[in-house]
mmCIF file of C-alpha atoms in Angstrom:
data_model
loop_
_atom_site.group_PDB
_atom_site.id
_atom_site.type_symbol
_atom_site.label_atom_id
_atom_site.label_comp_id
_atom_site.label_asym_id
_atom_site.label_seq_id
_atom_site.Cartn_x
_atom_site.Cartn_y
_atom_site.Cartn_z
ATOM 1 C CA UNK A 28 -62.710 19.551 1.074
ATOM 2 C CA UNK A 29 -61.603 22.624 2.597
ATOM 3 C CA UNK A 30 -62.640 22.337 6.629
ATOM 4 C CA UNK A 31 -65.528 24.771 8.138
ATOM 5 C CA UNK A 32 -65.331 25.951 11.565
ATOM 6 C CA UNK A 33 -66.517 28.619 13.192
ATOM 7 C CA UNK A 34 -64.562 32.200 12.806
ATOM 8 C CA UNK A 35 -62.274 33.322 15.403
ATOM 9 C CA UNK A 36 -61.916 36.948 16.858
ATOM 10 C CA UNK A 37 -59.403 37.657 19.265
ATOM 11 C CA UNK A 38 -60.447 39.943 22.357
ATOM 12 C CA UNK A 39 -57.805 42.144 23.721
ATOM 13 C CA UNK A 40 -59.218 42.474 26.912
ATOM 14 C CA UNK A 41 -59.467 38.450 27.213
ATOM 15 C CA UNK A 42 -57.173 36.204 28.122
ATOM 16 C CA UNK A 43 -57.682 33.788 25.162
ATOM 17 C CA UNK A 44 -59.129 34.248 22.410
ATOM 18 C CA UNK A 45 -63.225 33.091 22.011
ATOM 19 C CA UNK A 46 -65.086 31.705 19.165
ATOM 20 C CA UNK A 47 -68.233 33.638 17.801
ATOM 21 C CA UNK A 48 -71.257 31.683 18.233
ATOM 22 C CA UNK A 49 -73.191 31.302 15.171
ATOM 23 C CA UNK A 50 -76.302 32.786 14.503
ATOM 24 C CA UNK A 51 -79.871 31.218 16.318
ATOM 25 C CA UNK A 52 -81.560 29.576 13.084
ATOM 26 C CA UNK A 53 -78.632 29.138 10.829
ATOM 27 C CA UNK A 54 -77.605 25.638 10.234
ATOM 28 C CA UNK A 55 -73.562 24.952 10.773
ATOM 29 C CA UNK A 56 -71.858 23.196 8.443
ATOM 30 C CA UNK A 57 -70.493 19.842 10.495
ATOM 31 C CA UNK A 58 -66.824 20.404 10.741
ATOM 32 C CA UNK A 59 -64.644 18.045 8.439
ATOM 33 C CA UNK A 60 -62.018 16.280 8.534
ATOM 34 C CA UNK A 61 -58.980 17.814 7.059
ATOM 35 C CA UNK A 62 -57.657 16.040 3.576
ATOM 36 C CA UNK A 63 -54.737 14.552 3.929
ATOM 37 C CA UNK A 64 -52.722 14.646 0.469
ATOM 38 C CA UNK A 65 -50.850 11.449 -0.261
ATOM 39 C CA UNK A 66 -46.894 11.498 -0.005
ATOM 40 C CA UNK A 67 -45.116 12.357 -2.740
ATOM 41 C CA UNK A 68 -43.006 9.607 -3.761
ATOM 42 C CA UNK A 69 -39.989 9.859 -5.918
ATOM 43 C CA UNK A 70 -38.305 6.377 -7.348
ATOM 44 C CA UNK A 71 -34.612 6.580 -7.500
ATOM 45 C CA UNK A 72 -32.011 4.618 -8.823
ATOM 46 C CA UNK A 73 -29.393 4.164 -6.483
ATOM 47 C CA UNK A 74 -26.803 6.213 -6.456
ATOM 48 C CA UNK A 75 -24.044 5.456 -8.472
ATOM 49 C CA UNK A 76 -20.162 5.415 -7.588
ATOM 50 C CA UNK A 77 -18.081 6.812 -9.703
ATOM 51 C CA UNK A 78 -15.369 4.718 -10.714
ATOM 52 C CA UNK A 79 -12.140 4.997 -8.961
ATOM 53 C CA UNK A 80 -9.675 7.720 -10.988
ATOM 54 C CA UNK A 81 -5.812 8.556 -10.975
ATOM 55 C CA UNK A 82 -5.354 11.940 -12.154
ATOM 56 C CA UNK A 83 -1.549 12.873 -13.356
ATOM 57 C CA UNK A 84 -0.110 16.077 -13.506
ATOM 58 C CA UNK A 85 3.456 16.759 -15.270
ATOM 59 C CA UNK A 86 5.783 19.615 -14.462
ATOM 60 C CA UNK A 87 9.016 21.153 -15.765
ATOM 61 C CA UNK A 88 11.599 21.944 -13.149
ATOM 62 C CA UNK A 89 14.295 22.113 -15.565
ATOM 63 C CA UNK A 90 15.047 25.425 -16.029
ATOM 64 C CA UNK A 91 14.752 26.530 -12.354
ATOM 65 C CA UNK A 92 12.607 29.212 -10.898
ATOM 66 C CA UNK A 93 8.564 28.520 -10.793
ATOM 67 C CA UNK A 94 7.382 24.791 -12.170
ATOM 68 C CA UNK A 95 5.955 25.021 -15.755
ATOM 69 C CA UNK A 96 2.877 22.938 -16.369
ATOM 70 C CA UNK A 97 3.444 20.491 -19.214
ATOM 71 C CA UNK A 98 -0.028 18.058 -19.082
ATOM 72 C CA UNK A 99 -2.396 16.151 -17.712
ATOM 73 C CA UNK A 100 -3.929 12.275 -17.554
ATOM 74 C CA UNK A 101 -5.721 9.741 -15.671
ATOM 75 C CA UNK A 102 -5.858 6.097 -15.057
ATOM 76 C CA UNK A 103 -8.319 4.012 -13.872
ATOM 77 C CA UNK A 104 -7.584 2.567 -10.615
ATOM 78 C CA UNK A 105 -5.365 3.556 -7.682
ATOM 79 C CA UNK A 106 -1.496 3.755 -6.839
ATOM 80 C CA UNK A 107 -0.251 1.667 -4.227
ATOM 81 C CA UNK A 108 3.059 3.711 -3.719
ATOM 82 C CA UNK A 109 6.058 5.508 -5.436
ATOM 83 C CA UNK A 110 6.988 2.186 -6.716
ATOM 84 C CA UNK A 111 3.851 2.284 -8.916
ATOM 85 C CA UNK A 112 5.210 5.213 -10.934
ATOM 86 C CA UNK A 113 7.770 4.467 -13.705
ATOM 87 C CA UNK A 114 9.651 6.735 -16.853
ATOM 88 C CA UNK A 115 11.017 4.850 -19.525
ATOM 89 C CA UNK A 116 12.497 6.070 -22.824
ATOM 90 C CA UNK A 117 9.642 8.580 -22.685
ATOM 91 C CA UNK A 118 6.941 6.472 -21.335
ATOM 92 C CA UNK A 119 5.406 6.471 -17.769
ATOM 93 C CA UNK A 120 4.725 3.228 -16.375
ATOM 94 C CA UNK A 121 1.490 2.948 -14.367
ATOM 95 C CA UNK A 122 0.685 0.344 -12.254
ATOM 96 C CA UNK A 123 -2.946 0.557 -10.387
ATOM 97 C CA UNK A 124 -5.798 -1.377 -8.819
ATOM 98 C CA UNK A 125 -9.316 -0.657 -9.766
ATOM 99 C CA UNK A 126 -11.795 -1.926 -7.202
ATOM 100 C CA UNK A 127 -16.204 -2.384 -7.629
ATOM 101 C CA UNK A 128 -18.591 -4.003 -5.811
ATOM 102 C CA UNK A 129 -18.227 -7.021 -7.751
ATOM 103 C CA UNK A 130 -14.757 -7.346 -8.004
ATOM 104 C CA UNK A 131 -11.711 -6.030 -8.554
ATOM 105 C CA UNK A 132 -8.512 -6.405 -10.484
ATOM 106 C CA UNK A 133 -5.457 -5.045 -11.538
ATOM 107 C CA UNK A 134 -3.220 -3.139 -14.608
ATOM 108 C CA UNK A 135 -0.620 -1.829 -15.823
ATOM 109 C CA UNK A 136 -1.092 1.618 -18.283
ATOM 110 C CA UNK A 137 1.726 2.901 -20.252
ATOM 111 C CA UNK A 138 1.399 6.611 -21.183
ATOM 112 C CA UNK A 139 3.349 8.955 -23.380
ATOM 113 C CA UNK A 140 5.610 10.968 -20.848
ATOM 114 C CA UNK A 141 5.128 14.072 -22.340
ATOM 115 C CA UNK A 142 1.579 14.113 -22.844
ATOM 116 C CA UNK A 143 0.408 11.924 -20.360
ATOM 117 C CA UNK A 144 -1.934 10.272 -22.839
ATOM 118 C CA UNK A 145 -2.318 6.564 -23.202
ATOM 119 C CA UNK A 146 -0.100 4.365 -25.415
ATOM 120 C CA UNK A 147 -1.116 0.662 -24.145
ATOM 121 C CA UNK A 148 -1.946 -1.273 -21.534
ATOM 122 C CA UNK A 149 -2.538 -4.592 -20.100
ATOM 123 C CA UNK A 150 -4.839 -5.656 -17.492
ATOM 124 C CA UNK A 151 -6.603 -8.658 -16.001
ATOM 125 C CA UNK A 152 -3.686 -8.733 -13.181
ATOM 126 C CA UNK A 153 -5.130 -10.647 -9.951
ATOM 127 C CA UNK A 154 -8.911 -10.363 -10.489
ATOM 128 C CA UNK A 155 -10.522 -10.394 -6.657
ATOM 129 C CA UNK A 156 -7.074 -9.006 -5.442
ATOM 130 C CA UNK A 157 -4.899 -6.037 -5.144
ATOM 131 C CA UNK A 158 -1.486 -4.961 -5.646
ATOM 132 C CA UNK A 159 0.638 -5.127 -2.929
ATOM 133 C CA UNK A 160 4.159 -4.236 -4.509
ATOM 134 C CA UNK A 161 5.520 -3.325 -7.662
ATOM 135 C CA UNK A 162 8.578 -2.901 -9.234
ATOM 136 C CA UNK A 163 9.821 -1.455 -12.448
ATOM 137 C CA UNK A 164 13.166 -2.466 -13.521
ATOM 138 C CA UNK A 165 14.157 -1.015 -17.433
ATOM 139 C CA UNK A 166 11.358 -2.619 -19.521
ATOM 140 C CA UNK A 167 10.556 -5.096 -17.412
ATOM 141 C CA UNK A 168 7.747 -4.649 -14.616
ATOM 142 C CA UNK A 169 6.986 -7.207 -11.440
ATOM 143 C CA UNK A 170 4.201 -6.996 -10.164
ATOM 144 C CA UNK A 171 2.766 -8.833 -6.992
ATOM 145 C CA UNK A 172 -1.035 -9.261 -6.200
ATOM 146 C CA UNK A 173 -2.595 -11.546 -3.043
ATOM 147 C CA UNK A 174 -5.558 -12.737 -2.009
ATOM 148 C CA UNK A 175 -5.338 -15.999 -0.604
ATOM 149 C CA UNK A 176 -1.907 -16.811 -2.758
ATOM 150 C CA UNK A 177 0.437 -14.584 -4.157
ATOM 151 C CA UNK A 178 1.005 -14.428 -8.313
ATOM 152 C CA UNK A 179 4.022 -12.760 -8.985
ATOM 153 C CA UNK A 180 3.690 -11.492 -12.521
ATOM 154 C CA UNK A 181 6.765 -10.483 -15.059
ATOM 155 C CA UNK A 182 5.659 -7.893 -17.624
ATOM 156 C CA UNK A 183 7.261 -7.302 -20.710
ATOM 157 C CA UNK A 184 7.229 -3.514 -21.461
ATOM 158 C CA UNK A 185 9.502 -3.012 -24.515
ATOM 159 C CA UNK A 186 6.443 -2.295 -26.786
ATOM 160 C CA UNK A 187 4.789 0.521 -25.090
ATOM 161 C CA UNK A 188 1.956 0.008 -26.992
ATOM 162 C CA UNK A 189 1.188 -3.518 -26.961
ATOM 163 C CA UNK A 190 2.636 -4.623 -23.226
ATOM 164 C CA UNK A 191 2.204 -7.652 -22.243
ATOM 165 C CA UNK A 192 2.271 -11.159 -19.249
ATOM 166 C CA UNK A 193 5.094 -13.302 -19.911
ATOM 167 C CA UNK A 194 4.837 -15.339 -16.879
ATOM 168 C CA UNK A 195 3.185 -15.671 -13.486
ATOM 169 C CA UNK A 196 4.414 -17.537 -10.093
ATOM 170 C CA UNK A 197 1.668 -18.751 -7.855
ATOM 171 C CA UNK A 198 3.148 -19.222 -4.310
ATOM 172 C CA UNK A 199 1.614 -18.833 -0.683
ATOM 173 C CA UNK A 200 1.571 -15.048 1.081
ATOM 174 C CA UNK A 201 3.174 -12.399 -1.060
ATOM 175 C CA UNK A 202 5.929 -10.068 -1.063
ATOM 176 C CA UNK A 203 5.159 -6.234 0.082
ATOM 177 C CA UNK A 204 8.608 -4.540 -1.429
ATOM 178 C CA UNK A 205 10.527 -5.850 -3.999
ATOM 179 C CA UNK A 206 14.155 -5.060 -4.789
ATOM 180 C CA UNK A 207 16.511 -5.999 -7.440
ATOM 181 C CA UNK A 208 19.697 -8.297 -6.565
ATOM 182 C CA UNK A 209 21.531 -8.145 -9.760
ATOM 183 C CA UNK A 210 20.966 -9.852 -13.224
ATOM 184 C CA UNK A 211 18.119 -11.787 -12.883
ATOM 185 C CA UNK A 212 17.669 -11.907 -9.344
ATOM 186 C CA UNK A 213 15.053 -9.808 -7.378
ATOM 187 C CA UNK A 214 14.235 -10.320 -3.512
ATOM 188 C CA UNK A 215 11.004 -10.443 -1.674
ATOM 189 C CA UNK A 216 10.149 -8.980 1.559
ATOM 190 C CA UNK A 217 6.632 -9.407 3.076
ATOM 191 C CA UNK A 218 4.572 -12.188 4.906
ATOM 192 C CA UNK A 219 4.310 -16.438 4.308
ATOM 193 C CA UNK A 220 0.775 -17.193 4.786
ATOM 194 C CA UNK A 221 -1.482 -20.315 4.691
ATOM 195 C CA UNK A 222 -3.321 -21.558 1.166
ATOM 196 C CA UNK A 223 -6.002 -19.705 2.992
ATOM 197 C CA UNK A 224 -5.095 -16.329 3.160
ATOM 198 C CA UNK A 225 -3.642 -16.367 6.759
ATOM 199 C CA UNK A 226 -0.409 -14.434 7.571
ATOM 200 C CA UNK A 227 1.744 -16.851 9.881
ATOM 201 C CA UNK A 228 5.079 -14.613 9.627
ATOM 202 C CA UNK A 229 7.696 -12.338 7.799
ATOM 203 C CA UNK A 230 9.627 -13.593 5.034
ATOM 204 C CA UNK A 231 12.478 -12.759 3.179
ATOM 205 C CA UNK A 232 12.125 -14.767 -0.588
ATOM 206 C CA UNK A 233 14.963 -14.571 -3.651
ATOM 207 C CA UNK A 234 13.011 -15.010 -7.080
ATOM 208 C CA UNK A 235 15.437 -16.201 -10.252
ATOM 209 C CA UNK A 236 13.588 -14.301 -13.213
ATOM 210 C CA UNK A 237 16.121 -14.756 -15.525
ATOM 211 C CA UNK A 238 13.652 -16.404 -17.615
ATOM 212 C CA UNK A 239 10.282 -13.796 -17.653
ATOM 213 C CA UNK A 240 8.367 -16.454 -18.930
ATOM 214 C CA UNK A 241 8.693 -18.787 -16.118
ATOM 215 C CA UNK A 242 10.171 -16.897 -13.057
ATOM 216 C CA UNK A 243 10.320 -19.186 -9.622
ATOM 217 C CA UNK A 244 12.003 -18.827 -6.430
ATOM 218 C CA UNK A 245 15.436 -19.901 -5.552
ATOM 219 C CA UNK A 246 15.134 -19.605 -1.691
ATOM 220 C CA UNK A 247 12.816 -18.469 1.551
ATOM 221 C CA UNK A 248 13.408 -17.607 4.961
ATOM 222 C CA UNK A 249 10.277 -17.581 7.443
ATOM 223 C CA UNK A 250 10.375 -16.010 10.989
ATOM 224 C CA UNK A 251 7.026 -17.123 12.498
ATOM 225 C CA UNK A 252 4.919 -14.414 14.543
ATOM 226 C CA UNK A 253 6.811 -11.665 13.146
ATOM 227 C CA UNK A 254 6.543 -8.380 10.986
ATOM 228 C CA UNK A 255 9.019 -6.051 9.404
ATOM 229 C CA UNK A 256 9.099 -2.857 8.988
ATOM 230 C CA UNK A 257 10.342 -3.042 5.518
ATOM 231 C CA UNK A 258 6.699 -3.841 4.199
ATOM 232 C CA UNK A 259 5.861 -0.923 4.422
ATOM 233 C CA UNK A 260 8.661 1.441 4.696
ATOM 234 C CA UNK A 261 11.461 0.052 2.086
ATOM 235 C CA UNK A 262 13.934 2.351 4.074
ATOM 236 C CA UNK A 263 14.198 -0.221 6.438
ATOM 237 C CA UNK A 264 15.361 -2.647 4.285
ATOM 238 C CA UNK A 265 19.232 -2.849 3.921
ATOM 239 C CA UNK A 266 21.091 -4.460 1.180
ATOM 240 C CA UNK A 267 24.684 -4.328 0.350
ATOM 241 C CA UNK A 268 25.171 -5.268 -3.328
ATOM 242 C CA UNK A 269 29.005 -6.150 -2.877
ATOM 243 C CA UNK A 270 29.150 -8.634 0.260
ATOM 244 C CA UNK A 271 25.288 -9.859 -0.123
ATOM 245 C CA UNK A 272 24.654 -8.541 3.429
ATOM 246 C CA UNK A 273 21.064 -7.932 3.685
ATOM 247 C CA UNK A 274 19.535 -6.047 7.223
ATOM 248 C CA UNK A 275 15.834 -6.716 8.239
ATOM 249 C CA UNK A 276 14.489 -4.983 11.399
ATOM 250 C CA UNK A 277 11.486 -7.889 12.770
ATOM 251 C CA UNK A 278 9.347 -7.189 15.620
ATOM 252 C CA UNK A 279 7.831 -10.596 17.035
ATOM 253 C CA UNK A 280 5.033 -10.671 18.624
ATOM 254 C CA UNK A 281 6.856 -12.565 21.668
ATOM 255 C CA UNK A 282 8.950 -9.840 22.601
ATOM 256 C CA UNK A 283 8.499 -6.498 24.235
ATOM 257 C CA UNK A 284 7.252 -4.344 21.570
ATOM 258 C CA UNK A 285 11.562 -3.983 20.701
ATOM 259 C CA UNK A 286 13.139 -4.961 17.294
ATOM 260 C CA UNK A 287 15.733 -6.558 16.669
ATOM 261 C CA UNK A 288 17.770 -6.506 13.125
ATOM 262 C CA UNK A 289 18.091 -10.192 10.969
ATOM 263 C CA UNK A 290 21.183 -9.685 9.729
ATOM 264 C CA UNK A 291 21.067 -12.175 5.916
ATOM 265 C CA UNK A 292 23.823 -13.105 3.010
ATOM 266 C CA UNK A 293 21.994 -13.151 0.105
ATOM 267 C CA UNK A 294 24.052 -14.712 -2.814
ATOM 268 C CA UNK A 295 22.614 -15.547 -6.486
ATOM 269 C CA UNK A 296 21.653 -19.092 -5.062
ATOM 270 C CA UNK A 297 19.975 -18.459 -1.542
ATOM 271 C CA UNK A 298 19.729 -16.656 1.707
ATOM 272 C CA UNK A 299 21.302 -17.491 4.950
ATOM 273 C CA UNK A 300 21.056 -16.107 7.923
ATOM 274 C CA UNK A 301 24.672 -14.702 9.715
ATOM 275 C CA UNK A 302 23.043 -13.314 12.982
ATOM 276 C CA UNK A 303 21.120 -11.018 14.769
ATOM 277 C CA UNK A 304 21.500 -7.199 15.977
ATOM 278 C CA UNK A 305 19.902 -5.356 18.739
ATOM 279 C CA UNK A 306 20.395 -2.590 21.090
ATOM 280 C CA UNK A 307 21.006 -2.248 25.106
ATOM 281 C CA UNK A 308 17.907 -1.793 27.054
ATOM 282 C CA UNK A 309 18.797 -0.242 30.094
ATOM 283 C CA UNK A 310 17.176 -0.740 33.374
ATOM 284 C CA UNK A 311 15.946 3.093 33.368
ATOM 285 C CA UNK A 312 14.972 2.915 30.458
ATOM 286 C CA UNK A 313 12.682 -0.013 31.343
ATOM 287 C CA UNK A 314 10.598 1.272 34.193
ATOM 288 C CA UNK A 315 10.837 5.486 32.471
ATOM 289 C CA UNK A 316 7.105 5.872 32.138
ATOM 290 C CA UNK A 317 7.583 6.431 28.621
ATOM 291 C CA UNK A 318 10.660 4.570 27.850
ATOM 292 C CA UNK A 319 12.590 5.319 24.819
ATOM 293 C CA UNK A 320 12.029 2.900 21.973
ATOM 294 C CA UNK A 321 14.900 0.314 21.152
ATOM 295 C CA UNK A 322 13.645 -0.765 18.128
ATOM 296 C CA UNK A 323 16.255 -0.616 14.985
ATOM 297 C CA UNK A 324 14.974 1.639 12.039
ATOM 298 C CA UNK A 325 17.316 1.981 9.764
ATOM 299 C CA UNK A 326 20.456 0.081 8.575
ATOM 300 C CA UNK A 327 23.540 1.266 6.606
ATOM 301 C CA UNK A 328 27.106 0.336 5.732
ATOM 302 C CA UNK A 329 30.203 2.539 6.220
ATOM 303 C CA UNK A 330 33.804 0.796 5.139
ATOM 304 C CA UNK A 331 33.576 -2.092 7.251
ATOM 305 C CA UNK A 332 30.605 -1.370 9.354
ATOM 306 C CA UNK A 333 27.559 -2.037 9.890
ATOM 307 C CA UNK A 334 25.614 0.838 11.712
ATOM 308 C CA UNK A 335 21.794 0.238 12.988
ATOM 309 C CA UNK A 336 19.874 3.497 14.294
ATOM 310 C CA UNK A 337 16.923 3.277 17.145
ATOM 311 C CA UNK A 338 15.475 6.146 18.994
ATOM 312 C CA UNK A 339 17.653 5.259 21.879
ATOM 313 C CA UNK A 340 21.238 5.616 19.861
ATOM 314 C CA UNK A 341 23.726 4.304 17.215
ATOM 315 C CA UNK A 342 25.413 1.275 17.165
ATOM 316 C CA UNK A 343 28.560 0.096 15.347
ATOM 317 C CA UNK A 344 29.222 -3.810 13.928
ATOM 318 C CA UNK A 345 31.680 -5.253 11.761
ATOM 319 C CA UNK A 346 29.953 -6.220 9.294
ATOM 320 C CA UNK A 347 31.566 -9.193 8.106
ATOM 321 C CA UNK A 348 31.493 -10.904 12.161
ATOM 322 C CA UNK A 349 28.887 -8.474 13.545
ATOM 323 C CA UNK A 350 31.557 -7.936 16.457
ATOM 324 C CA UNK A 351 30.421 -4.959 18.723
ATOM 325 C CA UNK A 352 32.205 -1.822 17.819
ATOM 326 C CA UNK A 353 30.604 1.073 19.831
ATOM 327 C CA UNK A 354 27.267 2.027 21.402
ATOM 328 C CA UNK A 355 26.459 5.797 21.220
ATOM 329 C CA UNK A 356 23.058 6.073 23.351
ATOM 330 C CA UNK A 357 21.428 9.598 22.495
ATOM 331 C CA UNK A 358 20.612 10.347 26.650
#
């Protein structure tokens, strides 16, 4: 019902504006209530999220001047790093994690190189876990997912469309970079943990895969309460193919904020440790506002020495005795 009330004029000369009273005899409709219209509800379903996509774009640079565009694919899933990228006798290598609310789980795709289409693929890697390294080595791919343990998986990729498991290693934390030590050797840099899940430390592991179908590992070195760079950053990571010498910057969680470098042999049967580099910390530097950062970065071999680089300078070590050479601070 459409509400009656009595009309309003507006007077100029007034202040406000006054109602008209109505007329002596005429009966006045009792003034209603306005009708109030009921909501209009809409039922939804929730909204939806798309699944998680890789899209991959080829170029050729071959010929110099600008890029030419070659094709186009996807992948289900996500990259974890460069490491998850592969090209192989004309097939790219994709490893990814694909993630839901329910669970997730992990794959690798193998596409035609030129075409970026799909050849094969296997999946099922580490369901309710993710991918924390990968490595691609000829056909032959590792990959390492972790949850509470750590599988490390060998894939056999020599059929690009039919690749497949051949074996899986179940051990406690996982390794975050993985790099190859010769013929059927491959080392392991991340974090030990507890059958739980829980990270106690960094550790350095050498896995004999000589055998994809049952891979296992040869050797581990734990240093409680204490990260590496190298998990996340594989230039930190040093290793010297024709000594074994092996350079690990660790920060513990003892110490000043300050790394200092694990220097490691690693031969085909284990890893030792040979000693430990680290930088001067001078007393200026100490109570500088901002004092420069000792911690070592980056490792590298040149002849017979070992040189380490921090934001406060270079320093020079045999590197068979790890004898001081020279310390060049840069201030």
């Amino acid at each position: 019902a459409t509400p009656t009330e009595a009309p309003t004029v507006v007077d100029p000369t007034a202040a406000e504006p006054t109602a008209v009273k109505p007329t002596a005899g005429v009966p006045v409709a009792p003034k209603a209530e306005p009708t109030v219209s009921e909501p209009s509800v809409s039922w939804q379903k929730p909204r939806m999220v798309p699944p998680e996509r890789t899209e991959i774009h080829r170029f050729d640079i071959s010929a110099g001047g600008e890029p030419r565009y070659v094709a186009s694919g996807e992948v289900p899933g996500r990259l974890l790093n460069q490491y998850s990228l592969s090209e192989h006798e004309g097939h790219l290598r994709v490893a990814t994690t694909t993630s839901s609310p329910r669970q997730s789980e992990s794959a690798v795709h193998v596409l035609d190189a030129n075409t970026l289409t799909e050849t094969g693929q296997v999946g099922g890697l580490g369901k309710g876990e993710r991918i924390y390294a990968v490595r691609f080595i000829g056909p032959v791919g590792y990959v390492v997912t972790f949850r509470q343990v750590d599988p490390l998986y060998t894939l056999d990729l020599r059929d690009p469309a039919a690749p497949k498991v051949t074996g899986e290693l179940k051990i406690t934390g996982y390794s975050a970079y993985l790099h190859p030590a010769g013929e059927g050797r491959l080392i392991g840099v991340g974090q030990e943990a507890t059958e739980q899940g829980r990270r106690v430390g960094a550790q350095i592991s050498l896995f004999d895969v000589s055998d994809p179908a049952a891979p296992r590992r040869l050797a581990q070195l734990i240093r409680k309460k204490s990260d590496t760079e190298a998990e996340w950053d594989p230039h930190a990571f040093l290793y010297w193919p024709k000594t074994g010498l092996a350079v690990l910057p660790l920060v513990s969680e003892r110490s000043d904020g300050a790394s200092d470098a694990l220097v490691l042999n690693i031969s085909r049967e284990g890893v030792r440790e040979t000693g430990k580099v680290a930088h001067p910390r001078g007393k200026a530097a100490a109570k500088a506002f901002a004092p420069v950062d000792g911690s070592i970065r980056r490792a590298l071999v040149i002849g017979d020495t070992l040189w380490t680089l921090s934001a406060a300078g270079l320093a020079a070590h045999d590197a068979a005795t790890l004898t001081d050479q020279a310390w060049i601070p840069f201030q």
